PDB file of C-alpha atoms and ligand atoms in Angstrom:
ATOM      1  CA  UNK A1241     119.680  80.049 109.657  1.00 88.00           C
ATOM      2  CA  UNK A1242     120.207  83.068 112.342  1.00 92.00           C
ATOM      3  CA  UNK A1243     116.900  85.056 112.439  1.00 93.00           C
ATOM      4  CA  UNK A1244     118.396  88.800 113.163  1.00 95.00           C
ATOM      5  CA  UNK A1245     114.921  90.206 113.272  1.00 93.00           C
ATOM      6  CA  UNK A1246     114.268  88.214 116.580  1.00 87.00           C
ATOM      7  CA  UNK A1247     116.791  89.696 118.398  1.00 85.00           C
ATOM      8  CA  UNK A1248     117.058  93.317 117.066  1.00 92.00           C
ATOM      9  CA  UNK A1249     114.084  94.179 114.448  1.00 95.00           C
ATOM     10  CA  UNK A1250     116.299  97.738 113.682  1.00 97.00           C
ATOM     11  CA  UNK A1251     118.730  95.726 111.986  1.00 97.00           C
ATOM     12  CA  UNK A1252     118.157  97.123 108.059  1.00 98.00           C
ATOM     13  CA  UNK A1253     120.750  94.789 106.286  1.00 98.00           C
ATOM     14  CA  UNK A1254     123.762  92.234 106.819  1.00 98.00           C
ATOM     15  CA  UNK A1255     125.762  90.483 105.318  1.00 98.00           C
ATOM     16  CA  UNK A1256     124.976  86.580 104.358  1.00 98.00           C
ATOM     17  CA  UNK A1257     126.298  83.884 102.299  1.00 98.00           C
ATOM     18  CA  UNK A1258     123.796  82.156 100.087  1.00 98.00           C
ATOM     19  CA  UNK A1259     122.938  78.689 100.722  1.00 97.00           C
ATOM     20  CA  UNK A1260     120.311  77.364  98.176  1.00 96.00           C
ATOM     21  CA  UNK A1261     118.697  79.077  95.537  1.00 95.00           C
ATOM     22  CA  UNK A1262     116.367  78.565  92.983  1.00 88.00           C
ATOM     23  CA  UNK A1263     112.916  79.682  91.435  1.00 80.00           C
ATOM     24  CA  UNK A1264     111.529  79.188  94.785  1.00 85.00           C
ATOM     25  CA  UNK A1265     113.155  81.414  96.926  1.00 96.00           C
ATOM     26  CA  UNK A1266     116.763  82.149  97.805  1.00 98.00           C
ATOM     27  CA  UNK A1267     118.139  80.625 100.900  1.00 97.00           C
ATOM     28  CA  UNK A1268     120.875  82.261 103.456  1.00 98.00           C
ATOM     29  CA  UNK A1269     122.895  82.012 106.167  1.00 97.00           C
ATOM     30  CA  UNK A1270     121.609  84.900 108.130  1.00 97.00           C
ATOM     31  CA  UNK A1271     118.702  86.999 107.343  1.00 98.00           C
ATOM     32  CA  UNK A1272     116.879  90.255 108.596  1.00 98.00           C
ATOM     33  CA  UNK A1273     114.013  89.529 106.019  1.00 98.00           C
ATOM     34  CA  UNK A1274     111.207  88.940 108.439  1.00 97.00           C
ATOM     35  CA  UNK A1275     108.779  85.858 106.896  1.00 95.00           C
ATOM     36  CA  UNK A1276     105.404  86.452 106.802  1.00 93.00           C
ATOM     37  CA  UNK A1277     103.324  85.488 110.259  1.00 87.00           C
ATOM     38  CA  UNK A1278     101.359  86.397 113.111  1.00 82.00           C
ATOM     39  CA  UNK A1279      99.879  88.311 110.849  1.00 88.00           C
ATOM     40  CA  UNK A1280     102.549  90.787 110.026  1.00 92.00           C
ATOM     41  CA  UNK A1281     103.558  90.565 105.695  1.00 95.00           C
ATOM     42  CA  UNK A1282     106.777  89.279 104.683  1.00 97.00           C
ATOM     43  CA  UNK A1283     109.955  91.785 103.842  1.00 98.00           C
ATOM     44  CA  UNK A1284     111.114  92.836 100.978  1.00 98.00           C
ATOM     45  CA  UNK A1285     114.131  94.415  99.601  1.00 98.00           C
ATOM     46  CA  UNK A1286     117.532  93.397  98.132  1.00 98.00           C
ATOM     47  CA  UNK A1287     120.380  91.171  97.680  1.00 98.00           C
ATOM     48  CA  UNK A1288     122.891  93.019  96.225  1.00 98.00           C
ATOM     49  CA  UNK A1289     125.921  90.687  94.802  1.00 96.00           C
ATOM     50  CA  UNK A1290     129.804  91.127  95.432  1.00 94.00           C
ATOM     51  CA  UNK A1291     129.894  92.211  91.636  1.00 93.00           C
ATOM     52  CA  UNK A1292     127.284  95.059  92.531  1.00 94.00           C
ATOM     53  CA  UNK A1293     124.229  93.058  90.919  1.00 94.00           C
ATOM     54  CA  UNK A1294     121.251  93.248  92.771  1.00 96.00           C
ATOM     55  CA  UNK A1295     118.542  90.692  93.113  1.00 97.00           C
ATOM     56  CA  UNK A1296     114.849  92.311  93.922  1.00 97.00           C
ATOM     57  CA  UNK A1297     113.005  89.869  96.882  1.00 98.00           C
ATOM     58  CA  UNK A1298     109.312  90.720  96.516  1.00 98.00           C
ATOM     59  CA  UNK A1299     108.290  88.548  99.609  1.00 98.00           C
ATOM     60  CA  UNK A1300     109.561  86.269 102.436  1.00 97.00           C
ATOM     61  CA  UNK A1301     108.157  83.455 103.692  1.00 97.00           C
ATOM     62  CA  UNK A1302     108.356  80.443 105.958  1.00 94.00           C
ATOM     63  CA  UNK A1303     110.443  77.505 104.598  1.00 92.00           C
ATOM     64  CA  UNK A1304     110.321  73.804 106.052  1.00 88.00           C
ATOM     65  CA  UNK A1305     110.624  74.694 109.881  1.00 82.00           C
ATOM     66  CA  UNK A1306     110.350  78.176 112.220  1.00 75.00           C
ATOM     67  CA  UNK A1307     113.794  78.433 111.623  1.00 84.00           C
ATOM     68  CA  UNK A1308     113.915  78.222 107.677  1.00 92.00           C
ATOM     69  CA  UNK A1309     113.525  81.775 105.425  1.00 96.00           C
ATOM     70  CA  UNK A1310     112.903  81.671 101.770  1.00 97.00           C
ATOM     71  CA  UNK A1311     113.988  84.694 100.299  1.00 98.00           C
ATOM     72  CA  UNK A1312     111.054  85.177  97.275  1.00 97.00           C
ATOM     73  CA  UNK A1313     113.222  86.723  94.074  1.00 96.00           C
ATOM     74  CA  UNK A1314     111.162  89.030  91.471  1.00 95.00           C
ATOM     75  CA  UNK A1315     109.779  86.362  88.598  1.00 92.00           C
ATOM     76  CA  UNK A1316     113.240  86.988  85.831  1.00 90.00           C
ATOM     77  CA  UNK A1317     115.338  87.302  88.330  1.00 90.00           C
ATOM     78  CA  UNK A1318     119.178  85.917  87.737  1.00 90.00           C
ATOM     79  CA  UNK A1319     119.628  83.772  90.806  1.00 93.00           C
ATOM     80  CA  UNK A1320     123.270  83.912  93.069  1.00 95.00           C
ATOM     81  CA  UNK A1321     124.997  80.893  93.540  1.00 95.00           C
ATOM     82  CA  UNK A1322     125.630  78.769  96.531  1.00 96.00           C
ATOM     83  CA  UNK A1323     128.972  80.210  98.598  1.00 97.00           C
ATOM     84  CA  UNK A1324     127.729  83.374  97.022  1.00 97.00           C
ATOM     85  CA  UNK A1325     128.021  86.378  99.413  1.00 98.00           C
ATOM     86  CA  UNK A1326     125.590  89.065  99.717  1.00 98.00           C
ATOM     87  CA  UNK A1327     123.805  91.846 101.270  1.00 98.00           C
ATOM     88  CA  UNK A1328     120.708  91.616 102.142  1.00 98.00           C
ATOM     89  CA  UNK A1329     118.687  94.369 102.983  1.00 98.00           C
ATOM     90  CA  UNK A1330     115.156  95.224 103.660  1.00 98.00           C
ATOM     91  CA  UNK A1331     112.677  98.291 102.569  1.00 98.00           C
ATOM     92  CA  UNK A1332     113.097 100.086 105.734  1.00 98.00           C
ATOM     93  CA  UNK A1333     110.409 102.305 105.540  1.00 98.00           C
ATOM     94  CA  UNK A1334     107.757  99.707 105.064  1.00 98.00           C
ATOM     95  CA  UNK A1335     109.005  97.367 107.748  1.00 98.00           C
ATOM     96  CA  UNK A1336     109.092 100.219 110.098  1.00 97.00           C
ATOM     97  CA  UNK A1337     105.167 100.563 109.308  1.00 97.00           C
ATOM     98  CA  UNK A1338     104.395  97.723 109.679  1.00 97.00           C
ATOM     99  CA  UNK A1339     106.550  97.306 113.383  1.00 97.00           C
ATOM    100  CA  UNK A1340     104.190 100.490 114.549  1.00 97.00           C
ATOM    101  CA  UNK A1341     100.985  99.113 113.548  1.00 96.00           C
ATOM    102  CA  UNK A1342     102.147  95.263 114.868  1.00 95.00           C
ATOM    103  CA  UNK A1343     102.784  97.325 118.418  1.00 96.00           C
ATOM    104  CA  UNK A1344      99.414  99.275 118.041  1.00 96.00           C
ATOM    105  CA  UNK A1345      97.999  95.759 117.401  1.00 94.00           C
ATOM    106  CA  UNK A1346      99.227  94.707 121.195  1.00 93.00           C
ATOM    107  CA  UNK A1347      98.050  97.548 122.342  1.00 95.00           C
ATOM    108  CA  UNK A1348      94.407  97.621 121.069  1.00 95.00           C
ATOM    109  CA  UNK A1349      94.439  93.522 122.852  1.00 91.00           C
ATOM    110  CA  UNK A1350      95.514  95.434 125.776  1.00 91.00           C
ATOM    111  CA  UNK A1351      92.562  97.714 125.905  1.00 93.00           C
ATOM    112  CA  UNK A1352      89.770  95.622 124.920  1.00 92.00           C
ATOM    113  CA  UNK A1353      88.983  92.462 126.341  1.00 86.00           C
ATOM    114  CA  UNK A1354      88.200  89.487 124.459  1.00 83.00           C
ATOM    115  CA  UNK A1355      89.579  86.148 122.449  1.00 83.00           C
ATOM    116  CA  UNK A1356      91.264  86.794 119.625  1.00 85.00           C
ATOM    117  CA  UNK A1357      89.963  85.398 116.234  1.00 86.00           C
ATOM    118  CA  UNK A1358      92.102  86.840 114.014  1.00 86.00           C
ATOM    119  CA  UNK A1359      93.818  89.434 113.010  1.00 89.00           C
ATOM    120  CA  UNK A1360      96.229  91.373 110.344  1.00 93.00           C
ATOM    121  CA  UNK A1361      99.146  94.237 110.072  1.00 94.00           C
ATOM    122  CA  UNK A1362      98.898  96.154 107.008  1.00 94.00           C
ATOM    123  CA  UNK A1363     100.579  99.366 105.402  1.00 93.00           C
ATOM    124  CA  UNK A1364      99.444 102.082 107.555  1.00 95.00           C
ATOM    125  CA  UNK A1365      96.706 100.187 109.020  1.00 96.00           C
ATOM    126  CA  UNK A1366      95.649  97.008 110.938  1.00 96.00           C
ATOM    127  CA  UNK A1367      92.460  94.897 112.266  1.00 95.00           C
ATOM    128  CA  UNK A1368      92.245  92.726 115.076  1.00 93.00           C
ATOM    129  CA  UNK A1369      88.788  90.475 115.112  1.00 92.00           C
ATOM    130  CA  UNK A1370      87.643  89.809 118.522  1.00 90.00           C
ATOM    131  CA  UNK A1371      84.763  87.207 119.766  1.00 89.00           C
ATOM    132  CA  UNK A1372      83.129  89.923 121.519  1.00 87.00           C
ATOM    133  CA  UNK A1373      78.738  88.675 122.051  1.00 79.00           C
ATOM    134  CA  UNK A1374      76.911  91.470 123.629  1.00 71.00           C
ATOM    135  CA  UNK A1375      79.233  94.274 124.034  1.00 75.00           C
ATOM    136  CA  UNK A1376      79.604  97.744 123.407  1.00 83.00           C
ATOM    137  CA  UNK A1377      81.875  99.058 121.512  1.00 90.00           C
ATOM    138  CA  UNK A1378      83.204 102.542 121.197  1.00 94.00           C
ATOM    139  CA  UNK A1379      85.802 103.682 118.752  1.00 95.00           C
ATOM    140  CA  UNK A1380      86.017 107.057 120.170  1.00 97.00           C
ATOM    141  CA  UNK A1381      86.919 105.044 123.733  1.00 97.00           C
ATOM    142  CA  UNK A1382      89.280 102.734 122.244  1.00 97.00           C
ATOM    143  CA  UNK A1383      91.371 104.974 120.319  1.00 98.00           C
ATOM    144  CA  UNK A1384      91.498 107.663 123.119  1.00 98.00           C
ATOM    145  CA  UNK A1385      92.907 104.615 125.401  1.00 98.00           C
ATOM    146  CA  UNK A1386      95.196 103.421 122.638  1.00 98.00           C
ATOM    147  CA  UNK A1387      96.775 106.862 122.228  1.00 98.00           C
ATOM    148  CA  UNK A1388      97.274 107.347 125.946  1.00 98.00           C
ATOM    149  CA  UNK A1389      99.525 104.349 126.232  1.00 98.00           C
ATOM    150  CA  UNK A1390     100.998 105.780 123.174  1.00 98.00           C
ATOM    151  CA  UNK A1391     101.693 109.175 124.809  1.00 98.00           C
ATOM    152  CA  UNK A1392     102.891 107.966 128.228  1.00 98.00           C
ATOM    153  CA  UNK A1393     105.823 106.186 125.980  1.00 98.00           C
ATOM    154  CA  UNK A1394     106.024 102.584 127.468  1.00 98.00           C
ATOM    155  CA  UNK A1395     109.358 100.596 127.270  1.00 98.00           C
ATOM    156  CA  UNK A1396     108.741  97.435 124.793  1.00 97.00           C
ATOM    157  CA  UNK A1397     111.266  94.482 124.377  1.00 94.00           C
ATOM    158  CA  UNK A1398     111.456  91.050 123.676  1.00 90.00           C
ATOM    159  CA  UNK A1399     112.458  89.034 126.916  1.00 88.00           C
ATOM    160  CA  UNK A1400     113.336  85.207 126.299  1.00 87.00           C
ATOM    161  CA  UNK A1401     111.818  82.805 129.438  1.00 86.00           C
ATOM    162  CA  UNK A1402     112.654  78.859 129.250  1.00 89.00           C
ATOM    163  CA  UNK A1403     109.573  76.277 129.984  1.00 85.00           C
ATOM    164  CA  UNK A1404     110.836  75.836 133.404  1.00 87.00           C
ATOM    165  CA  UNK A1405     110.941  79.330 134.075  1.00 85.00           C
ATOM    166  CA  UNK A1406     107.422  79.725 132.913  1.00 81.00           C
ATOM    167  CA  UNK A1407     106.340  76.232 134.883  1.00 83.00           C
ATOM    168  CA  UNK A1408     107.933  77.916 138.525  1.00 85.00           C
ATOM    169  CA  UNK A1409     106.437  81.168 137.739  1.00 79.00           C
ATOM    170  CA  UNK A1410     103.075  80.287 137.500  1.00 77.00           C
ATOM    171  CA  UNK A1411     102.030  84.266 138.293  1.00 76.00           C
ATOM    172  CA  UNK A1412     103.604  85.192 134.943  1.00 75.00           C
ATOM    173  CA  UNK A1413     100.781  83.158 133.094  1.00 71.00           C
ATOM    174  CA  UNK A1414      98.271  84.871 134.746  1.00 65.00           C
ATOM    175  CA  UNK A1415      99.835  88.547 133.515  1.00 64.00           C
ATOM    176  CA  UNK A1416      99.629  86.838 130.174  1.00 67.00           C
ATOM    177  CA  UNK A1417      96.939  87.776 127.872  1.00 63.00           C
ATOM    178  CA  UNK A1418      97.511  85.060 125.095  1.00 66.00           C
ATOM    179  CA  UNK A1419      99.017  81.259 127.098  1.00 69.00           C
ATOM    180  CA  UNK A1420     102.241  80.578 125.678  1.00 71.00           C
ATOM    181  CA  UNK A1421     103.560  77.490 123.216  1.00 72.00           C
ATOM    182  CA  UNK A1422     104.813  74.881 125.241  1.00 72.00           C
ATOM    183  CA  UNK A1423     108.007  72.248 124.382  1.00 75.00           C
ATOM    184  CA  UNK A1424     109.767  74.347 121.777  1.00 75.00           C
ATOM    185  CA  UNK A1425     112.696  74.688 125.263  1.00 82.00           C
ATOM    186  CA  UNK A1426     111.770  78.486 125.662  1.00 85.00           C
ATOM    187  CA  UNK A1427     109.278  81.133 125.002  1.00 85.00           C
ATOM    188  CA  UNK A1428     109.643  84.308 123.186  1.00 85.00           C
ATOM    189  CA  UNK A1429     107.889  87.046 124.741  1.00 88.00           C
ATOM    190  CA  UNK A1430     106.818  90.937 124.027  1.00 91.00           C
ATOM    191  CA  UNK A1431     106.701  92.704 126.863  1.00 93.00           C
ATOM    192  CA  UNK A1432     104.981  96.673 127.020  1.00 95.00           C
ATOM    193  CA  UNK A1433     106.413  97.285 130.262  1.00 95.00           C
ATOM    194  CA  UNK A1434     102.878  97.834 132.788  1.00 94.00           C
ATOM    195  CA  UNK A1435     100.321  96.999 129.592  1.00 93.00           C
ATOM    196  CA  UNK A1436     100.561  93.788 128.149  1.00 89.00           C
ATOM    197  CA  UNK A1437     102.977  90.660 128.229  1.00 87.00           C
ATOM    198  CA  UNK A1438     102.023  87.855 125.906  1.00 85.00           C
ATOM    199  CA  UNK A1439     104.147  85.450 123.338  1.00 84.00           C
ATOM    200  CA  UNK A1440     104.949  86.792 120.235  1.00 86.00           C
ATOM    201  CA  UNK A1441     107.626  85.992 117.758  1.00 85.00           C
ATOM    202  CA  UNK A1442     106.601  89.475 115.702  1.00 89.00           C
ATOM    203  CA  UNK A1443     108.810  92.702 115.062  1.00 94.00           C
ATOM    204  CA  UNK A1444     107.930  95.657 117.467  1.00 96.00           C
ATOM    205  CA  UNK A1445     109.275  99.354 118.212  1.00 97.00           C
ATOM    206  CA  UNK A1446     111.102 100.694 121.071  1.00 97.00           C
ATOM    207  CA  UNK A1447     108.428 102.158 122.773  1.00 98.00           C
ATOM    208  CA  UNK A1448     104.697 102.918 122.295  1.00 98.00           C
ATOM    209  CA  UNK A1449     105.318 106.451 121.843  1.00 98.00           C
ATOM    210  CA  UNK A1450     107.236 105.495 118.449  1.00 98.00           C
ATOM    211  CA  UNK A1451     103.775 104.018 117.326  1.00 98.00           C
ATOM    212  CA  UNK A1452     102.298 107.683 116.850  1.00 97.00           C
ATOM    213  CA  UNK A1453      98.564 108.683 117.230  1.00 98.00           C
ATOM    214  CA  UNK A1454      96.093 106.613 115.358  1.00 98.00           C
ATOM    215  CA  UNK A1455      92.345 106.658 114.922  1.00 98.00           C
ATOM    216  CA  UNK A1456      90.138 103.460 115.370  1.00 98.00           C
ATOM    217  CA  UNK A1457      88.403 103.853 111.274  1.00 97.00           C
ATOM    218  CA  UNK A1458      85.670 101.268 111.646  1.00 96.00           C
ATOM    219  CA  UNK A1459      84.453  98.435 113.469  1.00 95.00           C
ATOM    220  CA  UNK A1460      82.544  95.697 111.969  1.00 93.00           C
ATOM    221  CA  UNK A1461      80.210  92.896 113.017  1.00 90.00           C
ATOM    222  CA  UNK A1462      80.597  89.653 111.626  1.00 88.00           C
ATOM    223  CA  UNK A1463      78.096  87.484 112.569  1.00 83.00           C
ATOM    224  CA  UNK A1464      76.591  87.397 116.161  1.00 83.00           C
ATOM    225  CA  UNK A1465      80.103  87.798 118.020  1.00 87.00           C
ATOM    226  CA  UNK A1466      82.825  88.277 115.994  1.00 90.00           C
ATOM    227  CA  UNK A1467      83.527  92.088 116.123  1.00 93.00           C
ATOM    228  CA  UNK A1468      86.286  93.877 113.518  1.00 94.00           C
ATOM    229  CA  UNK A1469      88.147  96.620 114.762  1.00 96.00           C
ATOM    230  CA  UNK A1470      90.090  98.788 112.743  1.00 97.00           C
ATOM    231  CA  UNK A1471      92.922 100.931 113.003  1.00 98.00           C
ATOM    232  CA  UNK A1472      94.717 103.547 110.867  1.00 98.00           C
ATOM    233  CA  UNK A1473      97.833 105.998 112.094  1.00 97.00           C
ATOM    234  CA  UNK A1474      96.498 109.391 112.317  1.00 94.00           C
ATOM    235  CA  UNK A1475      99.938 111.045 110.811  1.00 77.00           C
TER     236      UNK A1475
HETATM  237 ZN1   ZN B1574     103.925  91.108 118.465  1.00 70.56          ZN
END
């Protein structure tokens, strides 16, 4: 299956052929349905037939291996049959959303430093959980450095880097905040050109400056370390 989404997350629709299909989930081709991971929810949208018939997908996830999508039709749904060709196309708006608040995600690792626990992209909002013992915290601080790296408009793109690349450039580790998976033959990474490089497999914007202001709306203590922080987009 060729994952569109990996190489340009702006891609709203295409056209596919369907390859398996049943009560499950609806196989294809090619896709620009992004499955649900890293945190980020699954797309949803449409397959709309050659006759004009549309099937509703309410969710995408991942199938047998990183490279298998299963399209998720509404419950009801009449299902297309194999050879059938469609076009598939997500609800722009929503995956746009959640691309800003994915990027904002980057950018809040960027400006606090910590190990990452967790963490999840939602509809006009987000949370990263950090193991953070004995520090202070201020949302004020955070969002105020968030929203400059926002305003100065930082170039981000995907950049593809094989094991052996990684292995002779030890210095690009070290720029790294998260350490790459090894033995897959290459690395995806998301660079924010002078913030943050780190692997990442997610959909992103352009540029920060496309992420918009936001406002850090709570952070929470879980325990002794694990600190909550969470983010909303101001407009
Ligand atoms: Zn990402």
């Amino acid at each position: 299956m060729e994952l569109l989404f990996r190489q340009d997350a702006y891609e709203k629709s295409c056209d596919a052929t369907v390859v398996g299909a049943d009560e499950a989930g609806i196989r294809l081709d090619r896709t620009v349905f992004y499955p649900t991971g890293g945190g980020q929810p699954g797309d949803t949208g449409y397959l709309t037939l050659a006759d004009g018939g549309r099937v509703r997908i309410i969710d995408t996830r991942k199938g047998q291996d990183h490279e298998d999508v299963v399209h998720l039709p509404e419950p009801g749904s009449g299902l297309p049959i194999p050879g059938a060709k469609v076009t598939a196309e997500i609800d722009w708006d929503r995956r746009h959303r959640f691309m800003r608040m994915h990027t904002c995600l980057h950018l809040l690792c960027a400006v606090v430093e910590g190990e990452i626990t967790g963490g999840q992209v939602g509809d006009g909002k987000g949370r990263i959980d950090f193991n953070l013992p004995d520090t202070r915290l201020d949302k004020e601080e955070i969002a105020a450095a968030i929203n400059r790296i926002v305003a100065e408009d930082h170039p981000v793109r995907p950049r593809w880097i094989t094991d052996e690349e990684l292995e002779t450039n030890p210095q690009l580790v070290r720029t790294m905040s998260v350490k790459p998976p090894m033995g897959f033959g290459k690395v995806r990474l998301l660079e924010i050109e002078d913030v943050d490089l780190q692997p990442c497999g997610g959909t992103h914007v352009r540029s920060t400056g496309e992420v918009g202001r936001i406002q850090v709306t709570k952070i929470e203590n879980k325990g002794r370390q694990n600190r909550l922080i969470n983010i909303a987009f101001l407009e």
